[in-house]
PDB file of C-alpha atoms in Angstrom:
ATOM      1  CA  UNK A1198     -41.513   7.876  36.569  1.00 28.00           C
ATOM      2  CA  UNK A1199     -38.482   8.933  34.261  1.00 30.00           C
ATOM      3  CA  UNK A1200     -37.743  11.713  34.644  1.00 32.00           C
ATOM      4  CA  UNK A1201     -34.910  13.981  32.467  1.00 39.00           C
ATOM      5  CA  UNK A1202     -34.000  14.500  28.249  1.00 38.00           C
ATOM      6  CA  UNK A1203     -34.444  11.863  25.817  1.00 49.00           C
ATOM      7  CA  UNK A1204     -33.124  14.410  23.597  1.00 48.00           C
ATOM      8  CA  UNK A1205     -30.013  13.951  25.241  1.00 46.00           C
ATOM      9  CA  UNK A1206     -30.299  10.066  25.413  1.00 51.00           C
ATOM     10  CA  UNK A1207     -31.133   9.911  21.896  1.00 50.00           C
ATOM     11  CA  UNK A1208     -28.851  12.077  20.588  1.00 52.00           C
ATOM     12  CA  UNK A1209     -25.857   9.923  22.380  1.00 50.00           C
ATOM     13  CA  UNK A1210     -27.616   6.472  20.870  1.00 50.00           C
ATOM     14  CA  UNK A1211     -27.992   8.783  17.371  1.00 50.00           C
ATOM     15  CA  UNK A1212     -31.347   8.986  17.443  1.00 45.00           C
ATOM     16  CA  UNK A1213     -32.610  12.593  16.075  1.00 41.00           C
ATOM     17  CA  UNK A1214     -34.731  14.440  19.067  1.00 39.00           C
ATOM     18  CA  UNK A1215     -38.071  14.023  17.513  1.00 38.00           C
ATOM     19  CA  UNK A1216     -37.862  10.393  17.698  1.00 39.00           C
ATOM     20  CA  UNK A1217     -37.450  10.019  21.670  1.00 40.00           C
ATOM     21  CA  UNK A1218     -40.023  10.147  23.773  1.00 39.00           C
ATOM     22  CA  UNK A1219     -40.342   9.794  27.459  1.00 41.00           C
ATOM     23  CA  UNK A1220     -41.255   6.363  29.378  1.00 39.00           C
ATOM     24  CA  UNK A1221     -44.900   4.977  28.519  1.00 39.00           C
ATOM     25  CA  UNK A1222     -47.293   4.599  31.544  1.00 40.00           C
ATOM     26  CA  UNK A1223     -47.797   0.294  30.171  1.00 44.00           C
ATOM     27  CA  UNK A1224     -44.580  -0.485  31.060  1.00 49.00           C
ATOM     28  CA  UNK A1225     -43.958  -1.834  34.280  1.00 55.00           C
ATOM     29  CA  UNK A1226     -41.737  -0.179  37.242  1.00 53.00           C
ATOM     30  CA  UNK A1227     -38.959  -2.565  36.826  1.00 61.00           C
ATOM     31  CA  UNK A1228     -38.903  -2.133  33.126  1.00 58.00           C
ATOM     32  CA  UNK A1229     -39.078   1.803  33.690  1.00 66.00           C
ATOM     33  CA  UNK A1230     -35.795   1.346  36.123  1.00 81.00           C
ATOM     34  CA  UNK A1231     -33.930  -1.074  33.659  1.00 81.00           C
ATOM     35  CA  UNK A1232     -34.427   1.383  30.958  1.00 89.00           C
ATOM     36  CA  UNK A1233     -34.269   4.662  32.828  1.00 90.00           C
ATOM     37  CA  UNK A1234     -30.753   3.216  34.144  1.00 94.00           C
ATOM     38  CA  UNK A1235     -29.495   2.664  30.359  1.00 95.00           C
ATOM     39  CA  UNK A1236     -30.905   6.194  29.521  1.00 95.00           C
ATOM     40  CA  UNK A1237     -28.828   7.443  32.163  1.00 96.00           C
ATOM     41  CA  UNK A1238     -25.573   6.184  31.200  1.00 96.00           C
ATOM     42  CA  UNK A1239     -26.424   7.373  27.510  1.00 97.00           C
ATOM     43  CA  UNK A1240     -27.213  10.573  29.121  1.00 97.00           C
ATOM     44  CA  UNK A1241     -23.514  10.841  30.760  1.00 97.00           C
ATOM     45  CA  UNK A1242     -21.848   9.896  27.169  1.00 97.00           C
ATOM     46  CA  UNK A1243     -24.124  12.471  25.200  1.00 96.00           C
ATOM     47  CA  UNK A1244     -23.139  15.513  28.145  1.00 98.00           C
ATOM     48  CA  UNK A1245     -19.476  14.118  27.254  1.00 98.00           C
ATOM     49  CA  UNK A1246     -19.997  14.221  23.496  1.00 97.00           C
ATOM     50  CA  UNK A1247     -21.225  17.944  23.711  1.00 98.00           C
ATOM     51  CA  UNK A1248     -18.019  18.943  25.683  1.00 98.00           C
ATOM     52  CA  UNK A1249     -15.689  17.319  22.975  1.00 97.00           C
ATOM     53  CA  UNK A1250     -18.582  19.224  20.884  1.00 97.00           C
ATOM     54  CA  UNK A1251     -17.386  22.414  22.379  1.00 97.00           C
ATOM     55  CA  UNK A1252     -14.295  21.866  22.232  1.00 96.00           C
ATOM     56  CA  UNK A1253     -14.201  21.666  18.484  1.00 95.00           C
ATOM     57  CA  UNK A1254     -16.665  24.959  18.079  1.00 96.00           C
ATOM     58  CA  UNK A1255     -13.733  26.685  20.138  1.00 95.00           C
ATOM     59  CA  UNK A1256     -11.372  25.276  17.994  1.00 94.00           C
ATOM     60  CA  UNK A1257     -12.287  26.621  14.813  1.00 93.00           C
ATOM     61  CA  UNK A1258     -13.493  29.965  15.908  1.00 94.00           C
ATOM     62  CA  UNK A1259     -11.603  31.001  18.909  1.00 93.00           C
ATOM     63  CA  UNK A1260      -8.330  28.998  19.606  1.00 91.00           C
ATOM     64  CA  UNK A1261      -5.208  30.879  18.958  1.00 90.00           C
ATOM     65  CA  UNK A1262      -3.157  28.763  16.181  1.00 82.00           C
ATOM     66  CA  UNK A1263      -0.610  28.204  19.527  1.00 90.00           C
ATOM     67  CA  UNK A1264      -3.207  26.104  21.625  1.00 94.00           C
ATOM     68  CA  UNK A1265      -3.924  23.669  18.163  1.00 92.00           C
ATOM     69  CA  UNK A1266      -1.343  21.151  19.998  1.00 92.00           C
ATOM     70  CA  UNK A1267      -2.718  21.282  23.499  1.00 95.00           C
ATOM     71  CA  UNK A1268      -6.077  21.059  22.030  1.00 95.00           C
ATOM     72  CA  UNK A1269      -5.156  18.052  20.035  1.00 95.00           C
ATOM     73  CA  UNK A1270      -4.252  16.253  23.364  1.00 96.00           C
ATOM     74  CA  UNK A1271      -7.396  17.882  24.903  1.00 97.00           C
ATOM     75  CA  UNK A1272      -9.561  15.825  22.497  1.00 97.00           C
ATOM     76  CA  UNK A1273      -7.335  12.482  22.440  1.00 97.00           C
ATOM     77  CA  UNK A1274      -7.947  12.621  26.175  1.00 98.00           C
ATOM     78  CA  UNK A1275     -11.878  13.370  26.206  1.00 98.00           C
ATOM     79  CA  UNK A1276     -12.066  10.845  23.116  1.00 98.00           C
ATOM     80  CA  UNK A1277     -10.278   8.036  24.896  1.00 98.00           C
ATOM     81  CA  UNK A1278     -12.756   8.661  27.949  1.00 98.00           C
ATOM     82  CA  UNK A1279     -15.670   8.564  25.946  1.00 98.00           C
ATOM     83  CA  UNK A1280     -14.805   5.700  24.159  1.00 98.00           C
ATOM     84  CA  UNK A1281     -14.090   3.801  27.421  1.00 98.00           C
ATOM     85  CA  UNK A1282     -17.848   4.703  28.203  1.00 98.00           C
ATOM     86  CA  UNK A1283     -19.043   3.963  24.793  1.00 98.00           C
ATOM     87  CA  UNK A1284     -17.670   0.416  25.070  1.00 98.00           C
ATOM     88  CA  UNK A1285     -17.883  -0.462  28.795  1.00 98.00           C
ATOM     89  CA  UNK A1286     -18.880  -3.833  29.259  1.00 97.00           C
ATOM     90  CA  UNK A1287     -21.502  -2.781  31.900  1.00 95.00           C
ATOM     91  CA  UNK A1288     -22.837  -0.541  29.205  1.00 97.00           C
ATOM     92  CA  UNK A1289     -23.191  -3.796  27.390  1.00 96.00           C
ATOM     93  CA  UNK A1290     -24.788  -5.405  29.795  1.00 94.00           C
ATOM     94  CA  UNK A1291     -27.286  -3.059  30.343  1.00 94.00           C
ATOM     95  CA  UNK A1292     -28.101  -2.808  26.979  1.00 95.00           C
ATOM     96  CA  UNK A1293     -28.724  -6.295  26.824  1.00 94.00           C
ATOM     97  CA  UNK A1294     -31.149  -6.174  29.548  1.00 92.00           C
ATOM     98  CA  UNK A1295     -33.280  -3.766  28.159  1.00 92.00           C
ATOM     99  CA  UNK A1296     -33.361  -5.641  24.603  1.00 93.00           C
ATOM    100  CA  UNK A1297     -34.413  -8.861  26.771  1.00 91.00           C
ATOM    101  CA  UNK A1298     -37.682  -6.509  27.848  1.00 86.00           C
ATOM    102  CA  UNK A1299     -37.836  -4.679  24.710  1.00 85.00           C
ATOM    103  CA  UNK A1300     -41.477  -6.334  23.765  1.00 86.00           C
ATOM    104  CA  UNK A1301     -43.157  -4.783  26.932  1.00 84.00           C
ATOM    105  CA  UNK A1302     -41.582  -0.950  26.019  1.00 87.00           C
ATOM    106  CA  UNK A1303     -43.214   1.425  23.849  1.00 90.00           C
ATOM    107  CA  UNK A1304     -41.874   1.399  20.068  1.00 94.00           C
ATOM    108  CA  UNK A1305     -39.897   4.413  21.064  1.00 93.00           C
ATOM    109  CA  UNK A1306     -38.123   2.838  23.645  1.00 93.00           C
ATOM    110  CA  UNK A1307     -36.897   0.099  21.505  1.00 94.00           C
ATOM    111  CA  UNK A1308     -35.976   2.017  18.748  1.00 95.00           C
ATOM    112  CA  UNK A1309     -33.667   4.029  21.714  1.00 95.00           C
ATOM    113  CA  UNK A1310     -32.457   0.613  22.364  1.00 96.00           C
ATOM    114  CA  UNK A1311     -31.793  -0.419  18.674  1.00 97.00           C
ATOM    115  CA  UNK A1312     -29.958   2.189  18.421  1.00 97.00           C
ATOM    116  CA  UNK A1313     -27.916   2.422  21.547  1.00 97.00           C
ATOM    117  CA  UNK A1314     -26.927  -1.623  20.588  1.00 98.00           C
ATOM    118  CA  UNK A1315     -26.062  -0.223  17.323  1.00 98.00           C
ATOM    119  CA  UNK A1316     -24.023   2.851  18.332  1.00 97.00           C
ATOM    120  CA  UNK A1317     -22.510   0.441  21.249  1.00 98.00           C
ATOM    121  CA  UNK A1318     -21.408  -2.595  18.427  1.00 98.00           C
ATOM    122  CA  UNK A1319     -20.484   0.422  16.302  1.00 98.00           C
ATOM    123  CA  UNK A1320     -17.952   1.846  18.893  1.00 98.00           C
ATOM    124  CA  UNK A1321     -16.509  -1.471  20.255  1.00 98.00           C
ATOM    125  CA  UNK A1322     -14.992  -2.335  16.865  1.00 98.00           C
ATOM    126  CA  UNK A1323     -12.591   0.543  17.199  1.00 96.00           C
ATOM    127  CA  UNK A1324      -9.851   0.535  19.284  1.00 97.00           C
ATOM    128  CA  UNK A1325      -9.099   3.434  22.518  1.00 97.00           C
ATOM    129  CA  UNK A1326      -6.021   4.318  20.756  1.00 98.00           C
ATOM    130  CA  UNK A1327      -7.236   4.668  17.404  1.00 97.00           C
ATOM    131  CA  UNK A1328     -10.471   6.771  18.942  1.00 97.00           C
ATOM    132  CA  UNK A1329      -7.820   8.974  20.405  1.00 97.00           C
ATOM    133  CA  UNK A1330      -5.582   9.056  17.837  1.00 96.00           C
ATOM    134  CA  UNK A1331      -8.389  10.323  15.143  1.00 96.00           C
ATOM    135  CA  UNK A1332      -9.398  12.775  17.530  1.00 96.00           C
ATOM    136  CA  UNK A1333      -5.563  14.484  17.647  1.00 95.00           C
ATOM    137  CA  UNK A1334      -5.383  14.135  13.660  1.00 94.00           C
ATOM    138  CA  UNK A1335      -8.764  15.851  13.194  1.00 94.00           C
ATOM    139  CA  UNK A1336      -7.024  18.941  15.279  1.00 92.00           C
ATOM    140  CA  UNK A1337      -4.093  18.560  12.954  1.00 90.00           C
ATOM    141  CA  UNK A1338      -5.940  18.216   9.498  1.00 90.00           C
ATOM    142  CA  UNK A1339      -7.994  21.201  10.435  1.00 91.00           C
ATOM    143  CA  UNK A1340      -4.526  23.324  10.862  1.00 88.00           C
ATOM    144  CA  UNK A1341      -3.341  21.671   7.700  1.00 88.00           C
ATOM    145  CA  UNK A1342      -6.686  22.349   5.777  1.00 90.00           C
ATOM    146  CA  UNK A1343      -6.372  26.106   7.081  1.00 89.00           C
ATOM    147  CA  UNK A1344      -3.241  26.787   6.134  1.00 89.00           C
ATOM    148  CA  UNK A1345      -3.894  24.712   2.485  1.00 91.00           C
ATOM    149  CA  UNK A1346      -7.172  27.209   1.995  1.00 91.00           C
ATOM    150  CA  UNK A1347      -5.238  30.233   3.089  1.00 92.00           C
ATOM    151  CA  UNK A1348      -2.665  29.652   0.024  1.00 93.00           C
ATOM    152  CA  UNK A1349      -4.723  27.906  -2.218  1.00 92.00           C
ATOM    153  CA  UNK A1350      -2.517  24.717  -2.162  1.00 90.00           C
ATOM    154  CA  UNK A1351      -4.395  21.486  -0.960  1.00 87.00           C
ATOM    155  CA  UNK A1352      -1.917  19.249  -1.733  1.00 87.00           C
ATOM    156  CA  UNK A1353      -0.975  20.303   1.707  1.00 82.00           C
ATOM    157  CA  UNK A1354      -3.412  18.979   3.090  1.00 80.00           C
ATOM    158  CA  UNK A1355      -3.477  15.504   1.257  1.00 79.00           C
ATOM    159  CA  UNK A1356      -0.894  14.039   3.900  1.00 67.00           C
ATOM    160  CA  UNK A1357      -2.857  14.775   6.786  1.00 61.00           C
TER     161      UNK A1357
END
């Protein structure tokens, strides 16, 4: 059987918690193994997403102001790797396959599918650079937004 989260794979395909479930006994083992592969990958992108999820946390409560610009590149990197997973072809592919078998999965199943196609068509319409580059000027409009709250003057922050 399938075994690990569907939290986790949901959450990476941007489904909330409550609506994953694990495998259902009707489907058959190939189906389970298609599906349980897909789930897998999603898995890998979601454990990803919760570093870059950290890192961010750390960001705003922890980080000396010195480490913003390190930690801008920090994310750029981790957001140009996770959009290289988010739009690998093979990721593609494997959605594919499962929406080919969707009919003989349980409804949760294909709604994790449905989504992961949506977050994966979602994803491949932006560009590695311009995932990375978002990620850096999120780091630098947070030091900008800081710094416009701390004296009241957010016109400081409107080029950012």
């Amino acid at each position: 059987g399938f075994v690990g989260s569907c939290g986790v794979v949901g959450k990476a395909a941007g489904l909330r918690r409550r609506e994953c479930v694990r495998m259902v006994s009707t489907s058959t083992t190939t189906e389970k193994m298609a599906y349980a592969v897909l789930c897998d990958r999603l898995k890998e992108i979601s454990y990803l997403g919760g570093v870059a999820g950290l890192l961010g946390w750390d960001e705003q409560v922890m980080l000396p102001e010195g480490g913003m610009t390190a930690r801008g590149k920090q994310k750029a990197a981790l957001a140009a790797t996770l959009h290289d997973k988010r739009t690998d072809a093979k990721l593609g592919e494997l959605i594919a396959t499962a929406e080919s078998e969707v009919q003989s999965l349980g409804l949760m199943e294909q709604a994790n599918i449905r989504e992961a196609r949506r977050a994966y068509d979602r994803h491949t319409k932006l560009s590695r650079e311009l995932a990375a580059r978002e990620a850096e000027l999120g780091v630098e409009g947070f030091i900008a937004w800081k710094k416009a709250r701390e004296e009241s003057n957010f016109s400081m922050f409107a080029p950012v």
